[in-house]
XYZ file of C-alpha atoms in Angstrom:
720
model
C -0.057 0.043 0.085
C 1.009 3.414 -0.683
C 2.600 5.489 2.502
C 0.719 8.605 1.118
C -2.537 7.019 2.128
C -1.683 6.798 5.626
C 0.105 10.062 5.751
C -3.185 11.806 4.146
C -5.427 9.807 6.991
C -2.955 11.056 9.691
C -3.422 14.792 8.336
C -7.320 14.191 8.161
C -7.112 13.002 11.770
C -4.858 15.956 12.915
C -7.075 18.616 11.163
C -10.008 17.171 12.845
C -8.479 17.473 16.168
C -7.586 21.095 15.263
C -11.302 21.543 14.160
C -12.625 20.079 17.369
C -10.292 22.648 19.160
C -11.370 25.687 17.378
C -14.897 24.642 17.124
C -14.707 24.528 21.039
C -12.933 28.107 21.066
C -15.864 29.729 19.073
C -18.693 28.049 20.820
C -16.842 29.580 24.297
C -16.625 32.989 22.558
C -19.067 34.641 25.281
C -18.219 32.251 28.243
C -16.876 34.167 31.098
C -13.391 33.927 31.967
C -12.850 31.404 29.344
C -9.305 30.759 27.871
C -9.004 29.496 24.107
C -6.647 26.551 23.026
C -4.525 25.963 20.391
C -4.045 22.661 18.629
C -0.342 21.872 18.141
C 0.768 19.669 15.031
C 3.998 17.420 15.003
C 5.314 15.204 12.090
C 5.463 11.181 12.545
C 8.411 9.032 12.133
C 9.896 9.186 8.774
C 10.846 6.122 6.865
C 14.715 6.345 6.058
C 15.616 5.027 2.511
C 19.309 5.910 2.852
C 21.557 7.217 5.817
C 23.497 10.210 5.397
C 27.331 9.453 4.611
C 30.302 11.574 5.312
C 32.667 12.971 2.427
C 35.387 10.231 1.453
C 38.218 11.455 -0.386
C 37.103 13.433 -3.465
C 33.540 12.430 -3.356
C 31.187 14.570 -1.260
C 28.767 13.466 1.715
C 25.190 12.623 0.993
C 22.185 13.953 3.001
C 19.888 11.142 4.444
C 17.061 10.108 2.239
C 13.674 10.111 4.273
C 10.123 9.732 3.749
C 7.700 11.209 6.266
C 4.789 9.183 7.436
C 2.375 12.041 8.250
C 1.305 14.377 10.993
C -0.569 14.152 14.538
C -2.021 16.548 17.227
C 0.625 16.160 19.532
C -0.768 18.801 21.937
C -3.362 21.161 22.735
C -2.216 24.441 24.479
C -4.271 26.543 26.598
C -3.672 30.183 25.989
C -4.113 32.268 29.568
C -3.685 35.730 27.949
C -5.933 38.427 29.796
C -9.407 38.908 28.464
C -11.216 42.455 28.355
C -12.893 43.387 31.537
C -16.376 44.363 31.233
C -18.264 46.552 33.705
C -21.579 44.960 35.025
C -24.335 46.228 37.601
C -23.805 43.407 39.772
C -21.595 44.485 43.265
C -20.693 40.465 43.545
C -19.090 40.120 39.915
C -15.425 39.984 40.306
C -12.957 40.380 37.411
C -8.958 39.343 37.706
C -6.748 41.914 35.988
C -3.751 39.870 35.742
C -2.494 36.274 36.787
C -4.222 34.194 39.374
C -7.395 32.386 40.071
C -10.370 32.369 42.250
C -10.531 29.317 44.653
C -13.786 27.684 44.852
C -14.536 24.281 46.763
C -17.514 21.777 45.876
C -17.328 20.023 49.462
C -16.634 22.812 52.181
C -12.807 23.174 51.626
C -11.683 19.697 51.456
C -10.878 19.845 47.978
C -10.215 23.098 45.828
C -11.102 24.107 42.157
C -9.695 27.373 40.426
C -11.353 29.638 38.064
C -11.217 32.757 36.268
C -14.847 33.197 36.121
C -16.024 35.604 38.846
C -19.703 35.650 38.476
C -20.380 35.093 42.336
C -23.437 35.669 44.340
C -24.685 34.896 48.083
C -26.904 31.810 48.273
C -29.712 31.647 50.896
C -27.203 30.490 53.769
C -24.936 33.460 53.059
C -22.498 31.365 51.235
C -20.615 33.261 48.451
C -20.827 30.914 45.432
C -20.260 30.564 41.779
C -22.761 29.297 39.386
C -21.760 25.688 40.022
C -22.729 26.203 43.864
C -19.176 26.115 44.626
C -18.115 27.992 47.685
C -15.417 30.906 47.093
C -12.665 30.276 49.658
C -10.777 33.238 51.414
C -10.428 34.606 55.122
C -13.273 35.700 57.487
C -13.205 38.708 60.053
C -11.830 37.885 63.368
C -14.517 38.716 65.834
C -12.075 39.180 68.543
C -9.631 41.627 66.536
C -12.223 42.939 64.130
C -9.419 42.310 61.320
C -9.214 39.868 58.431
C -6.101 37.681 58.605
C -4.798 36.807 55.345
C -2.056 34.536 56.737
C -4.579 31.970 58.412
C -5.859 29.102 56.210
C -8.449 29.970 53.766
C -12.102 28.740 54.623
C -15.482 29.216 53.067
C -16.720 32.523 52.770
C -19.876 33.081 54.524
C -21.729 36.071 55.564
C -24.771 35.023 57.607
C -27.977 36.741 56.391
C -29.318 39.447 58.675
C -25.732 40.313 59.962
C -25.524 42.966 62.659
C -22.731 44.542 64.113
C -22.774 45.156 68.118
C -22.101 48.502 69.574
C -18.267 49.236 70.000
C -17.276 51.723 72.552
C -14.957 54.704 71.571
C -11.402 53.970 72.549
C -9.478 56.898 70.990
C -10.352 60.272 69.860
C -7.801 61.779 67.367
C -7.970 65.780 66.764
C -5.680 67.557 64.122
C -6.160 71.267 64.519
C -3.983 74.411 64.275
C -4.084 76.882 66.982
C -3.518 80.594 65.892
C -0.051 81.781 67.169
C -0.195 85.107 65.323
C -0.925 88.777 66.546
C -4.444 88.669 65.082
C -7.027 86.120 65.410
C -10.420 85.540 64.225
C -11.589 82.933 66.662
C -11.644 84.470 70.153
C -13.975 84.527 73.022
C -14.418 87.060 76.024
C -12.616 86.922 79.047
C -13.970 84.776 81.844
C -16.305 86.531 84.343
C -14.508 87.416 87.551
C -16.903 88.895 90.457
C -16.461 91.148 93.190
C -16.815 90.120 96.853
C -17.526 91.971 99.989
C -14.936 93.407 101.807
C -13.361 91.109 104.204
C -14.412 88.016 102.341
C -11.426 86.108 100.839
C -11.252 85.730 97.356
C -11.609 82.349 95.595
C -8.841 80.636 93.712
C -9.169 80.268 90.883
C -10.959 83.692 90.592
C -12.770 83.258 87.409
C -16.085 81.582 86.149
C -16.643 79.847 82.940
C -19.797 79.882 80.872
C -21.117 76.902 83.224
C -20.382 78.519 86.441
C -17.320 76.716 87.426
C -14.227 78.067 88.767
C -11.540 78.605 86.465
C -8.022 80.544 85.922
C -8.877 83.998 84.693
C -6.245 84.107 82.095
C -2.674 85.856 81.598
C -3.365 89.516 80.297
C 0.040 89.099 78.306
C -1.875 87.079 75.737
C -5.050 88.632 75.578
C -6.884 90.493 72.552
C -8.809 93.391 72.309
C -12.415 93.685 70.666
C -11.080 93.434 67.010
C -8.914 90.409 67.731
C -5.799 92.356 67.937
C -3.176 90.970 70.415
C -1.980 93.447 73.148
C 1.297 91.672 73.563
C 1.991 93.248 76.927
C 5.624 93.150 77.946
C 6.929 93.126 81.609
C 6.416 96.613 83.457
C 3.946 98.164 80.667
C 0.686 98.879 82.050
C -1.504 101.989 83.190
C -1.882 104.864 85.761
C -4.972 104.698 87.501
C -6.508 107.162 90.079
C -9.904 107.203 91.448
C -9.924 111.028 92.665
C -7.896 113.656 91.676
C -4.455 114.317 93.350
C -5.070 117.466 95.535
C -3.271 118.978 98.284
C -3.277 122.531 99.972
C -0.277 124.217 101.513
C -0.043 124.166 105.456
C 0.958 127.581 105.318
C 0.002 131.022 103.586
C 1.868 132.760 100.966
C 4.416 135.064 101.900
C 4.028 138.691 100.310
C 6.824 139.866 98.174
C 8.736 136.545 98.560
C 10.216 134.145 96.150
C 9.280 130.451 95.032
C 11.533 127.512 95.487
C 9.686 124.158 95.272
C 10.923 121.004 93.844
C 8.641 118.056 92.468
C 9.693 114.467 92.053
C 8.720 113.061 88.797
C 7.460 109.592 87.936
C 10.690 108.751 86.342
C 12.589 109.435 89.658
C 14.093 112.675 88.553
C 13.116 116.236 90.053
C 11.484 119.418 88.592
C 12.696 122.810 90.464
C 10.444 125.544 90.208
C 11.471 129.025 91.340
C 10.934 132.868 90.893
C 13.337 135.616 91.223
C 13.612 139.131 91.373
C 10.397 140.205 93.249
C 9.434 143.724 92.223
C 8.941 144.761 95.776
C 5.657 146.099 97.538
C 3.462 143.311 96.400
C 0.463 142.088 98.139
C 0.090 138.604 99.064
C -2.382 138.231 96.167
C 0.282 139.655 93.666
C 3.067 137.293 94.994
C 0.511 134.410 94.686
C -0.141 135.044 91.326
C 3.620 134.878 90.343
C 3.979 131.699 92.172
C 0.556 130.182 90.583
C 1.813 131.116 86.942
C 5.221 129.618 87.529
C 3.742 126.375 88.752
C 1.481 126.130 85.754
C 3.918 127.043 83.491
C 5.300 123.502 84.315
C 1.858 121.510 84.070
C 3.006 119.671 80.743
C 5.951 118.397 82.800
C 4.834 117.895 86.451
C 0.890 117.563 85.596
C 0.134 119.840 88.529
C -2.091 122.968 88.456
C -2.000 125.527 91.253
C -4.842 128.080 92.441
C -4.674 130.558 94.953
C -7.697 131.204 97.415
C -7.495 135.004 98.353
C -9.933 134.290 101.303
C -7.380 131.782 103.227
C -4.175 132.963 101.463
C -3.236 129.411 100.552
C -2.544 127.768 97.228
C -3.978 124.584 96.280
C -2.340 122.074 93.936
C -4.372 119.402 91.741
C -3.012 116.636 89.497
C -5.928 115.592 87.545
C -3.700 112.759 86.166
C -5.202 112.782 82.713
C -1.985 113.289 80.727
C 0.458 110.049 80.072
C 3.160 112.282 79.011
C 3.251 114.442 82.109
C 4.072 113.156 85.582
C 1.336 111.896 88.094
C 0.554 112.667 91.904
C 2.174 115.728 93.830
C 5.421 114.757 95.421
C 7.384 117.586 96.937
C 11.026 116.568 97.311
C 12.409 119.801 98.398
C 11.308 123.162 99.756
C 13.778 126.053 99.424
C 14.688 127.883 102.616
C 13.458 131.297 101.221
C 10.425 129.720 99.756
C 7.222 131.874 100.386
C 4.685 129.394 98.994
C 3.565 128.102 102.341
C 4.114 124.326 100.949
C 6.200 121.739 103.103
C 7.504 118.188 102.204
C 4.317 116.618 104.135
C 1.881 118.379 101.895
C 2.659 115.810 99.226
C -0.362 113.786 97.911
C -0.564 110.428 96.017
C -3.683 108.912 94.438
C -2.454 107.674 91.338
C -0.795 104.536 91.058
C 0.987 102.096 88.486
C -0.434 98.961 87.288
C 2.150 96.927 85.607
C 2.262 93.799 84.018
C 4.532 91.362 85.511
C 4.380 87.738 84.154
C 6.037 86.252 87.225
C 3.194 87.366 89.670
C 1.102 89.938 91.379
C 0.776 92.639 94.018
C -2.263 94.146 94.606
C -2.232 95.921 98.005
C -3.830 99.185 98.252
C -1.834 102.181 98.588
C 1.145 101.146 96.572
C 2.004 100.662 92.893
C 0.465 97.436 91.634
C 1.462 94.640 89.701
C -0.793 92.063 87.748
C -0.402 88.928 85.706
C -3.962 88.033 85.150
C -7.086 89.822 84.466
C -8.138 88.669 87.847
C -5.071 90.368 89.505
C -5.797 93.700 87.857
C -9.394 93.617 88.760
C -8.533 93.036 92.505
C -6.002 95.701 92.400
C -8.280 98.355 90.945
C -10.932 97.373 93.474
C -8.755 97.527 96.512
C -7.426 100.756 95.600
C -10.819 102.232 94.798
C -12.199 100.969 98.216
C -9.227 102.157 100.122
C -9.655 105.600 98.794
C -12.652 106.038 101.186
C -11.834 106.847 104.856
C -12.054 103.836 107.050
C -14.593 105.133 109.395
C -15.009 102.600 111.876
C -11.470 102.004 112.194
C -11.458 98.344 111.962
C -8.605 98.091 109.317
C -11.278 96.976 106.581
C -12.179 99.196 103.944
C -16.034 98.537 104.040
C -16.714 100.269 100.879
C -19.550 99.142 98.440
C -17.491 99.931 95.229
C -17.163 97.088 92.987
C -15.135 96.554 89.966
C -15.797 93.247 88.247
C -15.096 91.353 84.961
C -18.220 90.664 83.236
C -19.295 88.018 80.899
C -18.713 89.976 77.869
C -14.945 90.044 79.340
C -15.214 93.946 80.202
C -14.196 95.722 83.134
C -17.350 97.113 85.132
C -17.239 99.943 87.590
C -19.975 100.761 89.946
C -20.378 103.076 92.863
C -23.788 102.544 94.718
C -22.911 104.221 98.022
C -24.569 103.113 101.347
C -21.313 101.700 102.855
C -20.204 101.294 106.260
C -16.929 103.257 105.431
C -17.148 106.830 104.247
C -18.350 106.998 100.380
C -16.901 109.352 97.700
C -17.519 110.449 94.371
C -15.479 108.618 92.055
C -13.460 110.543 89.131
C -11.401 107.662 87.600
C -8.750 108.668 85.256
C -6.692 106.070 83.565
C -3.707 107.009 81.322
C -0.890 104.936 79.413
C 2.427 104.285 80.792
C 5.474 105.375 78.832
C 9.406 105.608 79.542
C 8.672 108.692 81.746
C 6.721 106.589 84.156
C 9.356 104.687 85.727
C 12.927 105.171 86.666
C 15.456 104.303 83.924
C 12.677 104.295 81.473
C 12.887 101.103 79.211
C 9.427 100.778 78.464
C 7.132 101.835 75.728
C 3.401 102.925 76.096
C 1.334 99.922 75.172
C -1.571 102.078 73.141
C -4.189 99.187 72.473
C -4.157 98.322 76.213
C -4.517 101.817 77.091
C -7.307 102.436 74.835
C -9.436 99.373 76.034
C -8.696 100.605 79.791
C -9.227 104.290 79.208
C -12.562 103.470 78.185
C -13.457 102.874 81.860
C -12.710 106.450 82.855
C -16.020 107.935 84.239
C -17.410 110.320 86.949
C -19.682 108.172 89.134
C -21.052 110.138 92.066
C -21.653 107.841 95.213
C -24.951 106.303 95.002
C -25.086 106.595 91.438
C -27.029 103.760 89.343
C -24.587 104.491 86.539
C -21.970 102.032 85.531
C -18.634 102.551 83.807
C -17.317 99.779 81.344
C -13.803 99.178 79.835
C -13.340 97.823 76.094
C -13.970 93.780 75.977
C -10.760 91.539 76.838
C -10.681 88.578 74.666
C -8.564 85.326 74.818
C -7.965 83.415 71.377
C -9.863 80.151 71.540
C -10.885 77.199 69.331
C -13.269 74.250 69.882
C -14.071 71.100 68.228
C -16.865 68.313 69.014
C -17.239 64.886 67.888
C -19.838 62.139 69.150
C -18.445 59.444 71.037
C -20.153 56.036 71.837
C -20.492 53.899 75.274
C -20.978 50.399 75.439
C -24.614 50.314 74.519
C -24.079 52.520 71.346
C -25.275 55.606 72.798
C -23.917 58.929 71.602
C -22.572 61.527 73.664
C -21.049 64.614 72.519
C -17.240 65.300 73.612
C -16.224 68.756 73.320
C -12.564 70.011 73.364
C -11.945 73.677 73.947
C -8.647 75.318 73.621
C -7.820 78.655 75.240
C -4.439 80.453 74.720
C -2.989 81.270 78.516
C 0.696 81.917 78.167
C 3.614 82.616 75.642
C 7.361 81.993 76.393
C 9.674 83.816 73.838
C 12.108 80.972 74.103
C 10.044 78.021 74.216
C 6.466 78.586 72.881
C 2.994 79.006 73.722
C 0.547 77.229 76.073
C -3.031 76.735 75.704
C -5.573 75.300 78.024
C -7.625 72.463 77.230
C -11.041 71.628 78.516
C -12.579 68.440 77.826
C -16.349 68.132 78.657
C -19.473 65.954 78.054
C -23.039 66.407 78.774
C -24.455 65.645 82.248
C -24.996 63.035 83.738
C -22.059 61.611 81.984
C -18.799 62.140 83.919
C -15.052 62.195 83.021
C -13.497 63.511 86.233
C -13.545 62.346 89.946
C -13.916 66.001 91.026
C -16.237 68.707 90.650
C -17.478 69.445 87.841
C -17.726 65.799 87.219
C -18.479 66.453 83.520
C -15.173 68.411 82.740
C -11.604 67.736 82.672
C -9.010 70.551 82.181
C -5.509 70.223 80.893
C -3.155 72.068 78.690
C -1.267 71.889 75.242
C 2.287 73.291 74.929
C 3.649 73.882 71.749
C 7.578 74.365 70.578
C 9.015 77.875 69.250
C 8.472 76.154 65.688
C 4.849 75.559 66.055
C 5.317 71.871 66.783
C 3.289 69.937 69.482
C 5.556 69.808 72.624
C 3.364 67.956 74.905
C -0.232 67.570 76.317
C -2.200 66.631 79.110
C -4.545 64.788 79.820
C -3.478 61.657 77.342
C -6.965 60.051 78.244
C -10.242 60.275 80.112
C -12.154 57.981 81.999
C -15.764 58.138 80.689
C -18.789 56.915 82.410
C -22.186 57.618 80.795
C -24.191 56.906 83.880
C -26.998 55.198 81.595
C -26.329 51.602 82.415
C -23.438 51.072 79.978
C -20.156 49.947 81.145
C -18.454 52.484 83.623
C -14.819 53.780 83.500
C -14.551 53.596 79.680
C -10.936 54.548 78.991
C -10.692 57.112 76.166
C -7.472 58.061 74.569
C -6.894 61.789 73.624
C -4.514 61.728 70.525
C -3.081 65.238 69.677
C -0.095 63.959 67.630
C 3.442 63.296 68.291
C 5.678 65.504 70.386
C 8.150 67.344 68.306
C 6.251 66.695 65.171
C 3.699 68.423 63.102
C 1.241 65.304 62.439
C -1.279 66.395 64.994
C -1.853 69.661 66.890
C 0.214 72.764 65.706
C 0.088 76.397 66.281
C 1.180 78.576 63.355
C 0.515 82.249 62.546
C -2.676 81.062 60.359
C -6.544 80.742 61.191
C -7.232 78.410 64.160
C -9.003 75.468 62.404
C -9.864 71.740 62.784
C -8.395 69.677 60.079
C -9.234 66.236 61.106
C -11.185 64.675 64.110
C -12.116 61.234 64.413
C -13.192 58.471 67.046
C -13.034 54.553 66.570
C -16.489 53.828 68.344
C -19.772 53.189 66.696
C -23.333 52.053 67.601
C -24.966 48.915 66.635
C -26.077 48.246 62.804
C -27.547 46.146 60.479
C -25.777 45.203 57.347
C -27.290 47.167 54.473
C -24.970 46.522 51.354
C -21.409 44.744 50.488
C -18.798 45.988 48.102
C -15.622 44.444 46.970
C -12.419 46.353 46.694
C -9.169 45.919 44.822
C -7.718 43.619 47.266
C -10.739 41.386 47.275
C -11.996 42.502 50.561
C -15.792 42.256 51.168
C -16.641 45.394 52.846
C -19.880 45.527 54.697
C -21.692 48.680 55.057
C -24.112 49.092 58.250
C -27.096 51.102 59.032
C -24.867 52.898 61.674
C -22.829 54.395 59.087
C -19.717 52.193 59.535
C -17.764 50.073 57.158
C -15.355 47.104 57.384
C -13.917 44.337 55.826
C -16.132 41.164 56.702
C -14.107 38.650 54.355
C -11.349 38.603 51.581
C -11.166 36.583 48.629
C -8.213 34.242 48.471
C -6.155 34.029 45.063
C -4.160 30.974 43.800
C -1.108 31.315 41.705
C 0.610 28.414 39.631
C 3.990 28.028 38.198
C 2.492 26.644 34.986
C -1.111 27.570 34.197
C -0.916 25.716 31.235
C -0.478 22.392 33.211
C -3.992 22.815 34.736
C -6.810 20.395 33.677
C -9.898 21.910 32.790
C -13.338 20.659 34.139
C -16.607 21.676 33.141
C -18.264 24.755 34.564
C -15.408 27.139 34.021
C -13.087 25.295 36.466
C -9.781 24.039 36.631
C -8.111 21.420 38.691
C -4.540 21.155 39.757
C -2.339 18.623 38.110
C 1.189 17.165 38.689
C 2.431 19.593 35.988
C 0.922 22.776 37.229
C 2.731 22.889 40.533
C 1.158 23.471 43.565
C -1.295 26.448 44.259
C 0.444 29.628 45.752
C -2.367 31.133 47.891
C -2.341 34.958 48.904
C -4.253 38.151 48.714
C -4.768 39.932 45.387
C -1.925 42.469 43.973
C 0.510 40.627 45.943
C 3.864 38.445 44.823
C 2.621 38.434 41.097
C -1.072 38.033 41.647
C -3.377 40.378 39.701
C -5.938 42.588 41.527
C -9.542 42.271 41.502
C -12.248 44.771 39.944
C -15.506 44.360 41.376
C -18.921 44.739 39.424
C -17.027 43.589 36.286
C -16.415 40.273 34.699
C -13.392 39.165 32.454
C -14.789 38.247 29.163
C -13.576 35.202 27.035
C -10.156 35.866 25.510
C -11.267 34.016 22.071
C -10.600 36.316 19.070
C -13.451 35.400 16.690
C -11.569 36.849 13.780
C -8.561 34.861 14.516
C -10.906 31.555 15.167
C -12.691 32.191 11.833
C -9.630 32.456 9.920
C -8.232 29.300 11.670
C -11.349 27.667 10.301
C -10.365 28.490 6.812
C -7.012 27.364 7.370
C -7.988 23.971 8.794
C -10.765 23.463 6.186
C -8.178 24.091 3.450
C -5.532 21.642 5.034
C -8.247 19.011 5.607
C -9.290 19.401 2.055
C -5.501 19.156 0.827
C -4.999 15.842 2.838
C -8.263 14.237 1.423
C -6.796 15.088 -1.959
C -3.779 13.105 -1.306
C -5.907 10.189 -0.386
C -7.768 10.304 -3.532
C -4.761 10.716 -5.573
C -3.000 7.644 -4.001
C -6.334 5.915 -4.815
C -5.814 6.746 -8.636
C -2.218 5.652 -8.289
C -3.506 2.280 -7.077
C -6.023 1.849 -9.626
C -3.102 2.389 -12.261
C -1.293 -0.379 -10.393
C -3.968 -2.702 -10.356
C -4.786 -2.046 -13.986
C -1.357 -3.467 -15.047
C -2.673 -6.845 -14.405
C -5.296 -6.659 -17.182
């Protein structure tokens, strides 16, 4: 028989296999996740007619003479090229972009199968299954840690129907904000209210009262702001002069006619001013001499602040200092009287009613009858009131100035002065005069007038007769403030508003600024063991570069007093020391850039979505979302070694290698795209072209058989 017959038959058989493979490809052109196959041909053994010979002498070598015996379909290769990803409207559809396979199990995880078809759904039991009913494998959320551990063995993904999440109490509150360190602020609040107390009553400490009526530190005047939000920036020794009545004194003696004036006044800065006259014209009357003295004294009023008036009825000169000019001296301090002076004044005729009120960041001195020092607004209020009351006469000589004059700081942060009269000690008519302090106010100079502070206090200047119903007010004093609120949850899932309030209280030129922090919750909840139980105070300190230095408290013990678990520890996270990852203090508007907490109330599962890592994220009715499970992915050394089973699944073989199981988008595994499916990678145009090639190859092999048959007929015909 002719070998060509058998060669043609082998060609027909091989092309039939190729036809079967390509038909299968075309049949699965719309099968989700399908990977097309390719039939590979190889030739059969050849019949050797003559072997190859090497060249010998002058005779060249000869090639072998072989006749092929046909072809066979030696293998079928599955092509794992990426199929196009098509979006769908189903949240549980998942496509793999890249290498890898979903893992499914038909028997609860005893055996695994692998697929690229991500057409998944939840069955009635909450199992995450494919179209075969095989359960998708992956990792479930650990109820203890609340995390999905992808290092654990894979298991059936099951999310029970009607899943609920219990309430989780808040354990941490994180705040990121900037507190304005600049000289002008937009967020500020009035200084705390500071009350007046009856004479002889000890003042409370802290002296101020917050908006809830609780005692609190009143605030450093050096870091306060005026009504426009501009910083006073009070420096040490800056301040004001204040007198509640004009400084007045009358000479103990009468004017000597036809005499000379020789009197020296001590000025505020410690220097002296001598005022003299000379060359009396002679023959003067007492009034004429007094007129010369008055003129000489009044000519220096701009320096001494003193004005003189002569009383012809008594023959005496009266001196008055209204303390109304910051550039002239205050009070009447006679430091020397010449031996030939005829004004009638003596050293004992000095008078002092105006006192310095100077800012001192280290402490306060508020005793009446002396210059005062203040640090806080409560110090300044106390100093003013002590002097106002002491200006009266201690009528009952009990050592206590029982006067009804009151200086308070009201709830608008304004100094408020009243003179209702009716006191046990002598009342008097107030003529308050406040002026600024400058270099002429202290010995050695060295200070400048703080005009902003002066203007705010000068508004308090007023004339208040004893028994008056009128009240005098300064301008408002304010502190830079900022606040933020967030809802926290107890063990029952009940919400409580936790409010944090920040108030600037101190500045250190070398280290930075300090802000008070008050944390509060609505009653009956408590966060402190001392009254007020629903508030806890602390501080936040910043470095000179605006970074966080330290803060306190780092946590609060929260008890809702509603039946939930008591002493719930809530950590307060304001950032890392010496870093800019939390609270900062720059010269920019105070604002909260982030505030969060980790608690939540109970909720029901309302939806599931899948992210690129294959995590099934559950959304609950309480607004929380977290991972419930994560889809596992397998990667093989040789994908082509997998064996195909029906239903779009593969199984492991000896030549595929063991599955390397892990999460999507790691170790060479592709990522997952939710609400999408991977289409078949069959290229229909290629497949149809292959059909033509296979058809022609089949026809050509058939032709070799018919031709061989004709040859056989000729051979048989030779016998005839």
